[in-house]
Structures are given as structure tokens and as C-alpha cells.
Amino acid sequence: MNIIDILSNEIKIAVKELYNSDIDKKQVQVQKTRKEIAGDYTINVFPLLRISKQKPEETANAIGETLLNNTEIIENFSVIKGFLNIELKQEIWINFLKNNYSLQEFGQADITNKTLMIEYSSPNTNKPLHLGHIRNNLLGFSVAEIYKKAGNNVKKVNLVNDRGIHICKSMLAWQKFGNGETPESTGLKGDKLVGNYYVKFDQEYKKEVAELINNGIEKEAAEKTAPLLLEAQKMLIKWEAKDPEVYSLWKKMNEWVYKGFDITYKNLGVDFDKIYYESETYLLGKKIVQEGLIKGILFKKDDGSIWADLTNDGLDQKLLLRANGTSVYMTQDIGTAHQRFSEFNIDNHIYVVGNEQNYHFQVLKLILKKLGYDWADNIYHLSYGMVELPEGKMKSREGTVVDADDLIDEMINTAREKSQELGKLDEYSDAEKEQVYKTIALGALKYFILKVDPKKGMMFNPKESIDFNGNTGPFIQYAYARIRSILRKAKESNIDFSSITSTELNEKEISLIKSNYDFPETVLNSASNNNPALIANYVYNLVKEFNQFYHDFSILKEENSEIKIHRLAIANFTGTTIKNAMKLLGIEVPERM
RNA sequence: GGUUUGGUAGCUCAACUGGAUAGAGCAAUGCCCUUCUAAGGCAUAGGUUCUGGGUUCGAGUCCCAGCCGAAUCACCA
């Protein structure tokens, strides 16, 4: 039981004792005391005034006195307006330090026996990954880590969009203009090569359209009848019929893309337990739709197409099967959701998908519910805001897309330059140095993305490179490296801090211990809010706290060995917490930097 | 036009889900390396939380109206 729970209980008892009234949890507001004010926890007594029928100050004082008499953990209290500030006995914090400072897994919650599936990434095979995908991947991976830390069993899945007209476009362009180019022959990453042909298609297609318009054809008609487009559509039909030639080309080009993606995924440090391909799932869901029709939940239009009527729920009608019997995106999602819930016995399913698809997921949930699936309530759309550039949205056609690989390379270059300038890694081999540069570069990038509340849109300015100072990944990594340096030196001088006694701690030491204490709760909070930014903010505050402590007090040069040992324990504890918190963001921490 | 969503310092973001004097970083101006790593610390300056109403002990947070931006409303995925 944590301290807030203990205090809440004690307050309930005190109120019962004082005013002979039972109160529920909502009326007990225990929060951490603001920094400028003395105390550890603050009780807001305003909600209790109706019961006490006294002034705020009187109520607060009465409760304070009662708590002080009833419990062993409180040292003192003070009252400011309607706020009762409670100061705990120091031994509470020292005991907490003793019991936890050498725990490697600090922050790990008890096992919940819940399994949840997280779908993220979900790329198209016709375009290389860009900054928007980076946000998706980092969020998905981080949320998965956070849920694990919160005690859940987590399955990470990726649904690759590997079929459709857009894929045929790149295939066709490669066939026509590619001259047999391969990733090997060009030295290009496979996803880049294929992406180039997708762009090539668009260029050639536009030329054709322009020519048709020149020849006096209406714009709309020209766009629909350009030979390249017709050819691509033919190709899709051939693909669906598993035409050997088209199919093997499709396989070959997809392989190139996957090899390219794998490199990017590896650099980003994300992975999956299972990868689904739309080419294998796009027919799912048809049966369910047919059943829904029979049950009268769905309806058929005159042309034979099948629809869900959601107008009573304030939404539109939604097509689920075309007149020719082929399925749409929604059909597939109904099918895959059903497949996953029955196949894996999962309790919850999180979809990490951009907020442009809010409507889609709203409809999906509603249709599943109408079809009678109870688990529809356990679907959660983790909707995140778009990454915008100063000029607005990224547009591939205008060449404003920030490529994932390029961005990572750039970050590594910056980290290398900066690091070489500082020259603190001289003891390392070149390979070790490169490893540190990469750790720092990705730390900066990941932290930059994850510190922002997922549901909000965010701004990225490519002209101003991502910072390495201030509220950044490297700032936190740096604090960790300093802690490691101290601990190495302590080891060299054979200072043993494996057992600590009790001693008087100063304010900064206490407040550092308190900051560490908040970590497990932050993990749970972050999980229930699906928000890695809470972890990022937490670890930033922890590090700021530590840096002040580091600046104000010497650890190894402290003469009183009792105090020195405590400070080492606190440093060790803080280092572990930093490491564990950063791991939840998918960020590594270096021994030196 | 309907729906959803956002608007906080010059810029990028916080604010423990309705609590005390709205906080950080960047940028600006100073100060601190013979002291455990200066990718650090300290200080100054920067605000009518888009506007106007309302709800209550108390509103950046909830409700209503308006202004501005974004997304979406496809037999695309």
C-alpha cells in the first residue's frame, strides 16, 4: 500500500471520529505538497466542510491533530487556508531508500494476468518511413513497454499494407522505366528504390493527363482514362487472380521493401511479436458481414451492396461489402479484430493510429458492438496528432517529407560532432564511440517525440535541429553517465554502500528519495492514460532534482562516511530509476558521454 | 455545412485530470569549471491561459456562444 492510500484511510477514520460521518474516496483529496511549501503530502479539506460544518482552518487543524495522534508516520503538520500540509517522519523515506535502492527492477508492478495486443507501425509498402511513422513507431513501442512494466502481458503486432492499387503503381513504373534496377545494382535501400518508382508513376501519370487535356479532353475524364492508370488497374485484377508474373514481381519488390524497413526498425529499436500482411487478411470479415445481414443487423441496397446504418447513433451509413462482393477497409478490420480476439484470448486491443482515422475507429467499434461482440468495448484507438512542419503538413508530392533514415543519420552526425568537440570518450575504441553517438542521437530524437502528449499535434522544424541541451534526451543521459562515473570511482576506492543505516538527511536528499518514490505510480498512471509523455516529464524532473543535488553537494568527497554512503545509495537508486524510465521510452543510457 | 479536436511566454512544450502565487526548455542578458563529467548549475526578464458569458468555496481545466487552425464526413487504404 502506498503512502497516499494510507493517508486516505487515516483521514476517513479521522473524519468518522471527529464528525461521525462516513465519506467516500472522492471526498478525500491527498496530493503531493507543492515545492515551495513545507511538507510531503497535502490534504485539501474544502470537500469536507459540509461534513465538518466548520471553517476550513478549523477543519484542517482538527484533522491534522487527529492524524498526528492516531498514526506513527507523521512528524508534523501545518495549515494554510484550506490546505493541511503533512510532514512525514524521515524514517519513512530512509526505510524506503534502504528497501529499494539496489533493486534493478524498481518500478515493476505486480503481474495482472491481463494480455493486451498493441498494433502499431502499419506501413505502406510503396513509401519509405517518414517522421509521421517515427511518431507512430515510438509511441507503439513505448506504450507496449509501459504496459509490461505495469504488469501486463503484451503482444506487439504490425499490419503491413502490402496490396492495393498503390502497390501496383510502383510495380508498373518499375516494369516500364526501371531497366531492371535492384537495391544491389543501385546501392539504394529497397524501400527507397520502390518509393522512387511510386513517385515516378505519379510524374508519368501527370504527363499523360496533361497531354490528354491538351488534346481537348476534360480534366476529370483525363484523370480517369490515362493509360498508365488503366494499366495499373488491370495489374491489380491480375494480382487478385494470382497471375504468376505479376505475383512474383509483387513478391520481389515487397522483399526489397521489407529489407529496407527492417533496417529502419532496427535503428529505431522497435520490434514486433507478429507481423500481419493485408494480402493475407483482406478477405477476412466477409463472413461476419453476411451473418450480420442474415441477423438483420445490416442491410442490403438495391444494387446488392451491404451497409451498416448508423444514423441513429449520429453517424452515417457505412459500406461494408461492395455490390460486386469485394470488401473494403472496414470489412477487413472487422475480420482481423475478430480473428485476434478469438485466436489470442486477449483482454484489450490497442490500435496506434493517427487521429485522421478517428472516425474510422468510432465506426468500427460501433459496428462490432451492433454485431453483438462484447469485446468491442475493449478496443482502444490510441489516436495521436500529426507531426507538422512550419509550412504545414508533410506532403510527399511537394518533397517536404522528413525521411526517417535521413533524420536518424543527421542526428547521429550532430551527436558525433558535438561529442568529438567535447572529447570525453578518448578511452573508447572507434566502434564503442559510434555506439555512444547513436545512443545519444536516438535519445534526442525519441525524447523529442515522446515528451509531447500523444493526442496533441506537434511541430517539427527541420531547419532547427533537435536540441541536445535543456529538456532533452541527452540531458537525461548525461545525468546517468555522471552517476555511473561516480559509482565506478566508488568501486575503485572500494567504498561499500551495500548496507545503510539511518542518519539525518538534508532537504535535497529527501526530495530526491521522494522523486524516486513516485516512479512506480507514474508507470501505472502512464499506462492507464496510454501516455508515455508522463514518463518523459517524470524522468526530466527527477534528473533536474539530481543535477541540483550533484551541484550542491559532493558525494565522494563528503567526509562523514555515513552521509557519503547514503549519498551513494541515493545516486545508485536514481541511476536505476533513470535507466528504467528511459527504457520505457525505448531510450538507452550510456556509461560515459 | 455536420461531426471530432486543438488554441497557455517570441518559439517548442508542462500543469498530478476542478485546487494554493500557471511551470520548464530554447532564444536574450548576466554569473559559476585548481572542487565527483560545464551536454551541467544559479540569476534576471518574458503571461488578461484566443474572446465573451455561465457553473462554485475555487476554472487554463467543466458548460454555452463566438473567432482562428487541424482532421474527418469515399464503393481509397
XYZ file of C-alpha atoms (C1' of nucleotides) in Angstrom:
670
model
C 0.000 0.000 0.000
C 1.385 3.392 -0.885
C 1.530 6.423 1.312
C -1.392 8.211 -0.281
C -3.633 5.195 0.333
C -2.525 5.001 3.935
C -3.219 8.672 4.468
C -6.588 8.434 2.748
C -7.609 5.659 5.070
C -6.449 7.550 8.109
C -8.410 10.594 7.014
C -11.552 8.516 6.668
C -11.041 7.257 10.181
C -10.351 10.740 11.480
C -13.468 12.180 9.874
C -15.528 9.376 11.333
C -14.038 10.065 14.731
C -14.451 13.832 14.562
C -17.755 14.254 12.761
C -19.273 10.797 12.931
C -19.670 10.643 9.190
C -18.629 8.123 6.560
C -17.021 9.584 3.485
C -16.116 8.019 0.188
C -12.792 8.129 -1.606
C -13.703 11.025 -3.853
C -14.021 13.363 -0.946
C -10.528 12.585 0.267
C -8.043 14.540 -1.775
C -4.448 13.747 -0.981
C -1.822 15.241 -3.239
C 1.865 15.931 -3.141
C 2.719 19.176 -1.425
C 3.865 21.988 -3.655
C 7.577 22.535 -3.695
C 7.670 25.951 -2.057
C 5.683 24.777 0.944
C 6.970 22.669 3.812
C 5.528 19.165 3.938
C 5.241 15.963 1.927
C 1.534 15.499 1.286
C -1.342 17.926 1.302
C -4.944 17.282 2.129
C -7.498 19.588 0.617
C -10.256 19.989 3.188
C -12.724 22.005 1.115
C -14.749 18.933 0.131
C -15.089 18.063 3.829
C -16.521 21.384 5.002
C -20.083 20.255 4.513
C -19.461 17.473 6.932
C -17.432 19.376 9.483
C -19.637 22.471 9.317
C -16.603 24.449 10.404
C -14.235 26.907 8.778
C -11.531 25.461 6.540
C -8.726 26.272 9.006
C -10.565 24.714 11.940
C -11.365 21.581 9.979
C -7.803 21.222 8.766
C -6.395 21.687 12.244
C -8.802 19.176 13.746
C -7.959 16.544 11.161
C -4.268 17.282 11.494
C -4.366 16.801 15.264
C -6.273 13.546 14.929
C -3.893 12.174 12.337
C -0.936 13.131 14.445
C -2.391 11.252 17.432
C -3.591 8.206 15.519
C -0.624 7.400 13.321
C 3.045 6.672 13.656
C 4.173 8.084 10.341
C 3.533 11.782 10.764
C 6.131 14.134 12.119
C 4.239 17.384 11.926
C 1.576 19.339 10.100
C 0.750 22.882 9.121
C -2.372 24.557 7.827
C -2.544 27.197 5.129
C -6.069 28.272 4.197
C -7.937 25.076 3.462
C -4.833 23.023 2.911
C -3.479 20.645 5.505
C 0.198 20.004 4.852
C 1.594 16.860 6.373
C 5.232 16.224 7.018
C 6.160 12.565 7.348
C 8.827 11.215 9.635
C 12.223 10.958 7.960
C 12.484 7.275 8.746
C 9.696 6.618 6.242
C 11.946 7.868 3.468
C 15.085 6.262 4.804
C 13.359 2.898 5.074
C 12.072 3.259 1.567
C 15.582 4.031 0.368
C 17.016 1.029 2.193
C 14.490 -1.364 0.753
C 14.665 -0.208 -2.842
C 17.889 1.489 -3.817
C 19.587 -1.626 -5.138
C 16.543 -3.136 -6.841
C 17.323 -3.479 -10.537
C 13.682 -3.887 -11.462
C 12.443 -0.943 -9.447
C 9.121 0.256 -10.810
C 7.910 -3.149 -11.984
C 4.274 -3.580 -10.967
C 2.689 -6.837 -9.829
C 1.573 -9.190 -12.575
C -2.025 -8.566 -13.606
C -2.653 -11.640 -15.788
C -4.033 -9.353 -18.440
C -2.959 -9.730 -22.035
C -3.161 -6.910 -24.445
C -2.322 -6.550 -28.063
C -0.843 -3.393 -29.494
C -0.930 -2.813 -33.206
C 1.403 -0.140 -34.434
C 3.588 0.949 -37.342
C 1.333 -0.440 -40.095
C 3.278 0.941 -43.061
C 2.529 1.007 -46.775
C 4.988 -0.883 -48.901
C 5.152 1.842 -51.511
C 6.715 4.572 -49.411
C 9.753 4.769 -47.141
C 9.078 5.583 -43.489
C 8.953 9.252 -42.543
C 8.684 11.394 -39.437
C 4.986 10.616 -39.002
C 5.780 6.894 -38.920
C 8.515 7.591 -36.407
C 5.974 9.042 -34.010
C 3.733 6.035 -34.536
C 6.532 3.515 -34.009
C 7.969 5.205 -30.950
C 4.561 5.591 -29.362
C 3.587 1.996 -30.026
C 6.821 0.580 -28.738
C 6.859 2.809 -25.679
C 3.259 2.118 -24.722
C 3.998 -1.600 -25.011
C 6.983 -1.254 -22.669
C 4.934 0.776 -20.219
C 2.161 -1.796 -20.133
C 4.709 -4.522 -19.483
C 6.140 -2.532 -16.617
C 2.608 -2.089 -15.318
C 2.375 -5.868 -15.057
C 0.600 -6.813 -18.266
C 1.348 -9.417 -20.868
C 1.851 -7.576 -24.148
C 1.815 -8.672 -27.777
C 3.113 -6.210 -30.354
C 1.772 -6.636 -33.868
C 2.219 -4.900 -37.186
C -0.265 -4.980 -40.030
C 1.544 -4.271 -43.288
C -0.453 -2.734 -46.071
C 1.071 -4.711 -48.925
C -1.691 -4.745 -51.508
C -3.897 -2.454 -53.499
C -3.710 -0.112 -56.423
C -0.906 1.972 -54.937
C 1.412 -1.012 -54.834
C 0.609 -1.782 -58.451
C 1.604 1.750 -59.365
C 5.160 1.297 -58.134
C 5.323 -2.128 -59.747
C 4.168 -0.819 -63.078
C 6.562 2.124 -63.018
C 9.446 -0.176 -62.216
C 8.457 -2.518 -65.040
C 8.260 0.301 -67.558
C 11.085 2.595 -66.501
C 13.211 0.529 -64.146
C 15.656 -1.086 -66.564
C 15.950 -3.962 -64.156
C 17.314 -1.857 -61.301
C 17.676 -3.584 -57.938
C 18.780 -2.445 -54.496
C 22.087 -4.202 -55.166
C 22.657 -2.571 -58.543
C 21.835 0.923 -57.279
C 23.051 0.677 -53.711
C 19.698 2.080 -52.615
C 17.721 0.818 -49.671
C 14.906 -1.331 -51.005
C 12.103 0.823 -49.632
C 13.727 3.910 -51.143
C 14.053 2.289 -54.531
C 10.413 1.229 -54.606
C 9.356 4.619 -53.234
C 11.160 6.294 -56.117
C 9.101 4.335 -58.603
C 5.926 5.297 -56.840
C 6.934 8.913 -57.379
C 7.942 8.091 -60.946
C 4.488 6.706 -61.622
C 2.891 9.891 -60.399
C 5.117 12.022 -62.636
C 4.485 9.977 -65.754
C 0.802 9.770 -65.000
C 0.582 13.525 -64.697
C 2.327 13.922 -68.051
C -0.245 11.663 -69.661
C -3.100 13.555 -68.093
C -1.678 16.865 -69.264
C -1.352 15.547 -72.775
C -4.927 14.285 -72.801
C -6.161 17.659 -71.634
C -4.115 19.267 -74.392
C -5.961 17.067 -76.827
C -9.215 18.552 -75.640
C -10.333 16.016 -73.080
C -11.977 17.165 -69.844
C -9.707 17.106 -66.804
C -11.820 14.644 -64.868
C -12.105 12.254 -67.764
C -8.397 12.532 -68.463
C -7.552 11.602 -64.889
C -9.711 8.530 -65.143
C -8.586 7.337 -68.542
C -4.847 7.932 -68.564
C -3.291 4.740 -69.987
C -0.950 4.252 -67.018
C -3.791 4.247 -64.546
C -5.815 1.810 -66.608
C -2.796 -0.430 -66.800
C -2.311 -0.284 -63.036
C -5.933 -1.235 -62.511
C -5.507 -4.173 -64.851
C -2.478 -5.197 -62.868
C -4.468 -5.211 -59.651
C -7.027 -7.540 -61.199
C -4.217 -9.814 -62.353
C -2.736 -9.722 -58.876
C -6.040 -10.742 -57.335
C -6.204 -13.609 -59.799
C -2.686 -14.561 -58.662
C -1.240 -14.124 -62.148
C 2.225 -15.744 -61.814
C 4.170 -12.940 -63.440
C 2.527 -10.123 -61.509
C 2.594 -12.100 -58.299
C 6.293 -12.840 -58.435
C 7.121 -9.222 -59.254
C 4.990 -8.172 -56.306
C 6.827 -10.615 -54.049
C 10.232 -9.497 -55.258
C 9.566 -5.799 -54.756
C 7.953 -6.354 -51.369
C 11.021 -8.255 -50.227
C 13.150 -5.250 -51.115
C 10.879 -3.004 -49.105
C 10.872 -5.287 -46.068
C 14.642 -5.414 -46.025
C 14.669 -1.636 -46.067
C 12.064 -1.367 -43.330
C 13.971 -3.812 -41.179
C 16.971 -1.525 -41.187
C 14.878 1.448 -40.138
C 13.065 -0.561 -37.470
C 16.352 -1.800 -36.136
C 17.750 1.711 -35.973
C 14.668 2.889 -34.166
C 14.930 -0.061 -31.808
C 11.351 -1.235 -32.331
C 10.168 -4.781 -32.932
C 7.072 -6.937 -33.236
C 5.885 -10.288 -31.962
C 3.871 -10.875 -35.083
C 3.547 -9.303 -38.494
C 0.296 -9.481 -40.418
C 0.007 -8.795 -44.135
C -3.103 -7.346 -45.666
C -2.666 -9.630 -48.633
C -3.497 -12.407 -46.204
C -6.194 -10.653 -44.209
C -8.064 -8.536 -46.734
C -10.675 -11.203 -47.327
C -11.454 -11.579 -43.630
C -14.693 -10.167 -42.330
C -16.875 -11.009 -45.299
C -18.489 -13.899 -43.475
C -19.211 -11.783 -40.446
C -20.863 -9.192 -42.644
C -23.011 -11.844 -44.312
C -24.080 -13.166 -40.924
C -24.911 -9.651 -39.817
C -27.112 -9.313 -42.868
C -28.960 -12.526 -42.054
C -29.494 -11.433 -38.480
C -30.974 -8.208 -39.776
C -28.337 -6.018 -38.165
C -27.028 -4.903 -41.544
C -28.996 -4.155 -44.671
C -28.708 -4.576 -48.429
C -29.209 -1.872 -51.008
C -30.856 -2.425 -54.377
C -27.539 -2.833 -56.148
C -26.597 -5.661 -53.778
C -24.088 -3.754 -51.627
C -24.236 -4.315 -47.873
C -24.313 -1.456 -45.354
C -24.493 -0.660 -41.690
C -26.981 2.015 -40.743
C -25.512 4.191 -38.023
C -27.743 7.194 -38.467
C -29.447 6.592 -35.128
C -26.043 6.944 -33.487
C -25.399 10.264 -35.154
C -23.190 8.783 -37.843
C -23.717 7.959 -41.494
C -24.370 4.766 -43.325
C -21.241 2.739 -43.842
C -20.486 0.444 -46.751
C -19.192 -2.996 -45.759
C -19.363 -5.024 -48.961
C -19.446 -3.654 -52.486
C -22.105 -4.684 -54.964
C -19.581 -6.972 -56.650
C -18.919 -8.691 -53.332
C -15.443 -7.287 -52.739
C -14.548 -5.921 -49.338
C -13.414 -2.538 -48.116
C -11.012 -1.450 -45.398
C -13.676 -1.635 -42.720
C -14.592 -5.191 -43.666
C -11.025 -6.276 -43.150
C -10.738 -4.530 -39.801
C -13.869 -6.245 -38.561
C -12.365 -9.548 -39.620
C -8.907 -9.023 -38.115
C -10.324 -7.782 -34.819
C -12.500 -10.874 -34.566
C -9.572 -13.107 -35.505
C -7.306 -11.610 -32.878
C -9.763 -11.705 -30.002
C -10.641 -15.331 -30.678
C -7.156 -16.520 -31.604
C -5.154 -14.973 -28.798
C -7.602 -14.652 -25.959
C -6.622 -11.059 -25.416
C -8.280 -8.763 -22.911
C -7.612 -5.486 -24.655
C -6.539 -4.335 -28.063
C -4.850 -1.017 -28.672
C -4.517 0.419 -32.159
C -1.846 3.073 -32.519
C -3.152 5.032 -35.470
C -3.175 8.735 -36.337
C -6.132 10.924 -35.441
C -7.102 11.223 -39.097
C -8.734 7.850 -38.581
C -10.793 8.769 -35.515
C -13.996 8.387 -37.474
C -12.976 5.006 -38.801
C -12.374 3.570 -35.355
C -15.509 5.089 -33.943
C -17.454 3.331 -36.674
C -15.520 0.083 -36.248
C -16.298 -0.114 -32.551
C -19.915 0.700 -33.078
C -20.421 -1.894 -35.815
C -18.707 -4.599 -33.763
C -20.971 -3.764 -30.874
C -24.050 -3.918 -33.044
C -22.912 -7.286 -34.316
C -23.001 -8.446 -30.724
C -19.325 -8.693 -29.825
C -18.843 -7.754 -26.182
C -15.142 -7.315 -26.635
C -15.789 -4.280 -28.801
C -15.564 -2.285 -25.583
C -12.010 -3.494 -25.096
C -10.783 -1.897 -28.253
C -8.929 1.348 -27.789
C -7.799 3.656 -30.532
C -4.620 5.357 -29.357
C -5.067 8.358 -31.544
C -2.100 10.629 -31.948
C -1.756 14.037 -33.547
C 0.074 14.695 -36.761
C 3.641 15.936 -36.894
C 3.611 19.239 -38.680
C 6.322 21.286 -40.314
C 6.401 25.076 -40.161
C 4.887 25.117 -43.650
C 2.111 22.764 -42.567
C 1.562 19.111 -43.226
C 4.240 16.945 -44.799
C 3.472 16.262 -48.427
C 5.361 13.690 -50.427
C 4.469 15.383 -53.695
C 5.991 18.651 -52.587
C 9.081 16.926 -51.309
C 8.596 18.205 -47.754
C 8.589 14.745 -46.232
C 11.156 14.254 -43.497
C 12.613 10.844 -44.237
C 13.152 8.617 -41.199
C 16.580 7.305 -42.221
C 17.863 10.742 -43.211
C 16.729 12.224 -39.925
C 18.413 9.484 -37.917
C 21.652 9.918 -39.876
C 21.571 13.635 -39.347
C 21.064 13.213 -35.634
C 23.994 10.823 -35.424
C 26.215 13.262 -37.273
C 25.291 16.049 -34.906
C 25.909 13.836 -31.897
C 29.289 12.797 -33.292
C 30.373 16.384 -33.908
C 29.297 17.542 -30.500
C 30.869 14.575 -28.769
C 34.197 14.909 -30.567
C 34.276 18.564 -29.671
C 33.932 17.667 -26.009
C 36.389 14.793 -26.306
C 35.280 12.801 -23.279
C 35.328 9.407 -24.955
C 39.053 9.115 -25.609
C 39.316 5.814 -23.761
C 36.844 4.204 -26.133
C 37.525 2.373 -29.377
C 36.034 3.795 -32.564
C 33.266 1.209 -32.557
C 32.380 1.993 -28.956
C 32.363 5.690 -29.765
C 29.995 5.186 -32.675
C 27.719 3.237 -30.381
C 27.577 6.156 -27.949
C 26.887 8.659 -30.748
C 23.992 6.546 -31.867
C 22.653 6.195 -28.345
C 22.722 9.954 -27.881
C 21.265 10.744 -31.296
C 18.343 8.392 -30.851
C 17.898 9.512 -27.282
C 17.459 13.059 -28.506
C 15.059 12.069 -31.275
C 12.925 9.706 -29.214
C 12.671 12.007 -26.248
C 11.781 14.921 -28.513
C 8.842 12.957 -29.916
C 7.675 11.186 -26.794
C 7.713 14.095 -24.380
C 4.706 15.543 -26.173
C 1.234 14.399 -25.210
C 0.307 11.864 -27.936
C -3.123 13.230 -28.623
C -1.768 16.660 -29.429
C -0.323 17.632 -32.748
C 3.317 18.571 -32.661
C 5.651 20.835 -34.558
C 8.964 19.854 -36.048
C 11.236 22.389 -37.659
C 13.851 20.662 -39.838
C 15.907 23.860 -40.012
C 16.447 23.939 -36.275
C 17.979 20.625 -35.425
C 16.715 18.814 -32.355
C 18.333 20.151 -29.208
C 20.870 18.353 -27.055
C 20.604 20.778 -24.135
C 17.821 21.509 -21.694
C 14.713 19.345 -21.595
C 16.110 16.693 -23.916
C 17.154 13.069 -24.074
C 20.895 13.794 -23.848
C 20.323 15.928 -20.748
C 18.940 12.850 -19.008
C 21.553 10.530 -20.466
C 24.242 12.887 -19.269
C 23.000 12.749 -15.695
C 23.080 8.975 -15.912
C 26.660 8.997 -17.222
C 27.711 11.228 -14.327
C 26.120 8.867 -11.836
C 27.875 5.913 -13.428
C 31.154 7.758 -13.253
C 30.746 8.314 -9.538
C 29.816 4.703 -8.931
C 32.845 3.499 -10.894
C 35.090 5.660 -8.765
C 33.442 4.449 -5.579
C 34.103 0.895 -6.670
C 37.736 1.669 -7.462
C 38.193 3.034 -3.961
C 36.375 0.032 -2.505
C 33.649 2.054 -0.877
C 30.950 -0.316 0.263
C 27.426 1.033 0.366
C 25.614 -2.264 0.355
C 24.171 -1.713 3.778
C 22.971 1.615 5.035
C 21.909 2.648 8.481
C 19.933 5.674 9.474
C 21.215 9.179 9.571
C 19.944 12.708 9.295
C 19.260 13.572 5.670
C 19.230 17.044 4.164
C 16.361 18.523 2.205
C 17.743 17.763 -1.236
C 18.428 14.160 -0.319
C 14.905 13.679 0.962
C 13.395 15.267 -2.068
C 15.437 13.013 -4.361
C 14.230 9.942 -2.493
C 10.679 11.232 -2.812
C 11.135 11.705 -6.548
C 12.281 8.115 -6.888
C 9.324 7.021 -4.794
C 6.961 8.451 -7.391
C 8.243 6.258 -10.217
C 6.075 3.142 -9.801
C 2.959 5.243 -9.531
C 3.968 7.210 -12.609
C 4.279 3.950 -14.545
C 0.738 2.927 -13.650
C -0.595 6.360 -14.365
C 1.166 6.467 -17.695
C -0.257 3.069 -18.644
C -3.818 3.911 -17.740
C -3.563 7.123 -19.717
C -1.716 5.489 -22.627
C 0.694 8.366 -22.380
C 4.500 7.986 -22.481
C 4.870 11.747 -22.068
C 4.108 11.280 -18.377
C 7.225 9.131 -18.075
C 9.276 11.669 -20.000
C 8.137 14.515 -17.775
C 8.741 12.462 -14.704
C 12.284 11.481 -15.553
C 13.106 15.043 -16.558
C 12.058 16.296 -13.153
C 13.964 13.534 -11.432
C 17.103 14.467 -13.326
C 16.735 18.160 -12.619
C 16.450 17.282 -8.981
C 19.558 15.156 -9.191
C 21.589 17.776 -11.035
C 20.876 20.301 -8.314
C 21.872 17.803 -5.685
C 25.022 16.954 -7.630
C 25.914 20.591 -7.905
C 25.234 21.495 -4.288
C 26.758 18.507 -2.523
C 29.824 16.413 -3.051
C 29.301 12.682 -2.880
C 32.738 11.074 -2.940
C 34.426 13.940 -1.132
C 31.967 14.006 1.720
C 33.978 13.399 4.889
C 31.277 11.883 7.043
C 31.232 8.308 5.761
C 27.654 7.673 6.914
C 26.467 10.542 4.792
C 28.705 9.525 1.924
C 27.194 6.054 1.894
C 23.686 7.458 1.877
C 24.516 9.736 -0.993
C 25.982 6.855 -2.965
C 22.854 4.850 -2.310
C 20.698 7.730 -3.489
C 22.845 8.200 -6.601
C 22.672 4.493 -7.349
C 18.924 4.483 -6.830
C 18.414 7.496 -9.061
C 20.594 5.955 -11.763
C 18.490 2.807 -11.785
C 15.285 4.778 -11.954
C 16.589 6.889 -14.828
C 17.624 3.758 -16.681
C 14.295 2.018 -16.098
C 12.266 5.074 -17.023
C 14.249 5.674 -20.205
C 13.822 2.038 -21.149
C 10.087 2.632 -21.148
C 10.670 5.278 -23.792
C 12.881 2.924 -25.750
C 15.924 5.064 -24.941
C 19.256 3.635 -23.887
C 21.573 5.297 -21.411
C 25.372 5.414 -21.849
C 28.054 4.689 -19.253
C 30.032 7.676 -20.472
C 29.332 10.615 -22.731
C -22.176 22.864 -43.921
C -22.252 18.402 -39.954
C -19.041 15.880 -36.519
C -14.432 15.486 -33.817
C -10.344 18.103 -31.999
C -6.906 21.893 -30.574
C -5.689 27.467 -29.172
C -1.064 28.559 -22.483
C 5.731 33.331 -22.503
C 8.895 35.412 -29.051
C 9.448 29.626 -30.213
C 8.670 24.224 -28.550
C 6.026 22.083 -24.674
C 4.137 21.209 -18.989
C 0.398 21.913 -15.379
C -0.701 15.358 -10.728
C -7.474 15.154 -14.546
C -11.556 21.252 -10.611
C -7.068 23.265 -6.119
C -2.647 27.352 -3.233
C 1.423 32.663 -6.490
C 0.130 28.883 -14.365
C 5.747 25.964 -14.733
C 10.175 24.047 -17.895
C 13.477 24.222 -22.078
C 15.118 27.091 -26.338
C 16.197 32.080 -27.776
C 18.044 37.068 -24.750
C 21.154 39.240 -20.637
C 24.479 38.287 -16.508
C 27.245 34.848 -13.100
C 29.743 29.790 -11.737
C 34.969 24.968 -14.345
C 42.640 24.377 -9.468
C 36.327 21.000 -6.449
C 32.761 13.617 -8.215
C 31.829 14.831 -16.423
C 30.027 22.755 -17.830
C 25.678 18.002 -22.943
C 25.744 20.968 -16.057
C 24.194 24.751 -12.062
C 22.393 29.830 -10.489
C 20.026 34.549 -11.540
C 17.166 38.405 -14.441
C 13.492 39.251 -17.998
C 9.255 37.307 -20.535
C 1.523 35.812 -19.269
C -5.523 39.426 -19.481
C -4.077 30.866 -20.460
C -7.985 33.294 -28.160
C -12.657 36.464 -26.793
C -17.347 36.997 -24.039
C -20.687 34.910 -20.696
C -22.007 30.957 -17.018
C -21.492 26.879 -13.092
C -18.861 27.199 -7.308
C -15.587 28.000 -1.759
C -12.059 27.784 -6.235
C -11.775 27.482 -13.631
C -6.061 27.081 -18.137
C -9.108 22.641 -16.877
C -16.383 21.864 -16.742
C -20.964 24.255 -19.670
C -22.842 27.854 -23.594
C -21.788 31.373 -27.640
C -18.261 33.452 -30.947
C -13.158 33.848 -33.513
C -8.889 31.116 -35.572
C -6.420 26.365 -37.024
C -6.425 20.935 -37.934
C -8.725 16.254 -39.061
C -12.864 13.753 -40.978
C -17.592 13.223 -43.363
C -15.243 7.984 -50.267
C -17.869 1.618 -53.435
C -9.011 4.770 -51.045
C -6.317 2.047 -47.612
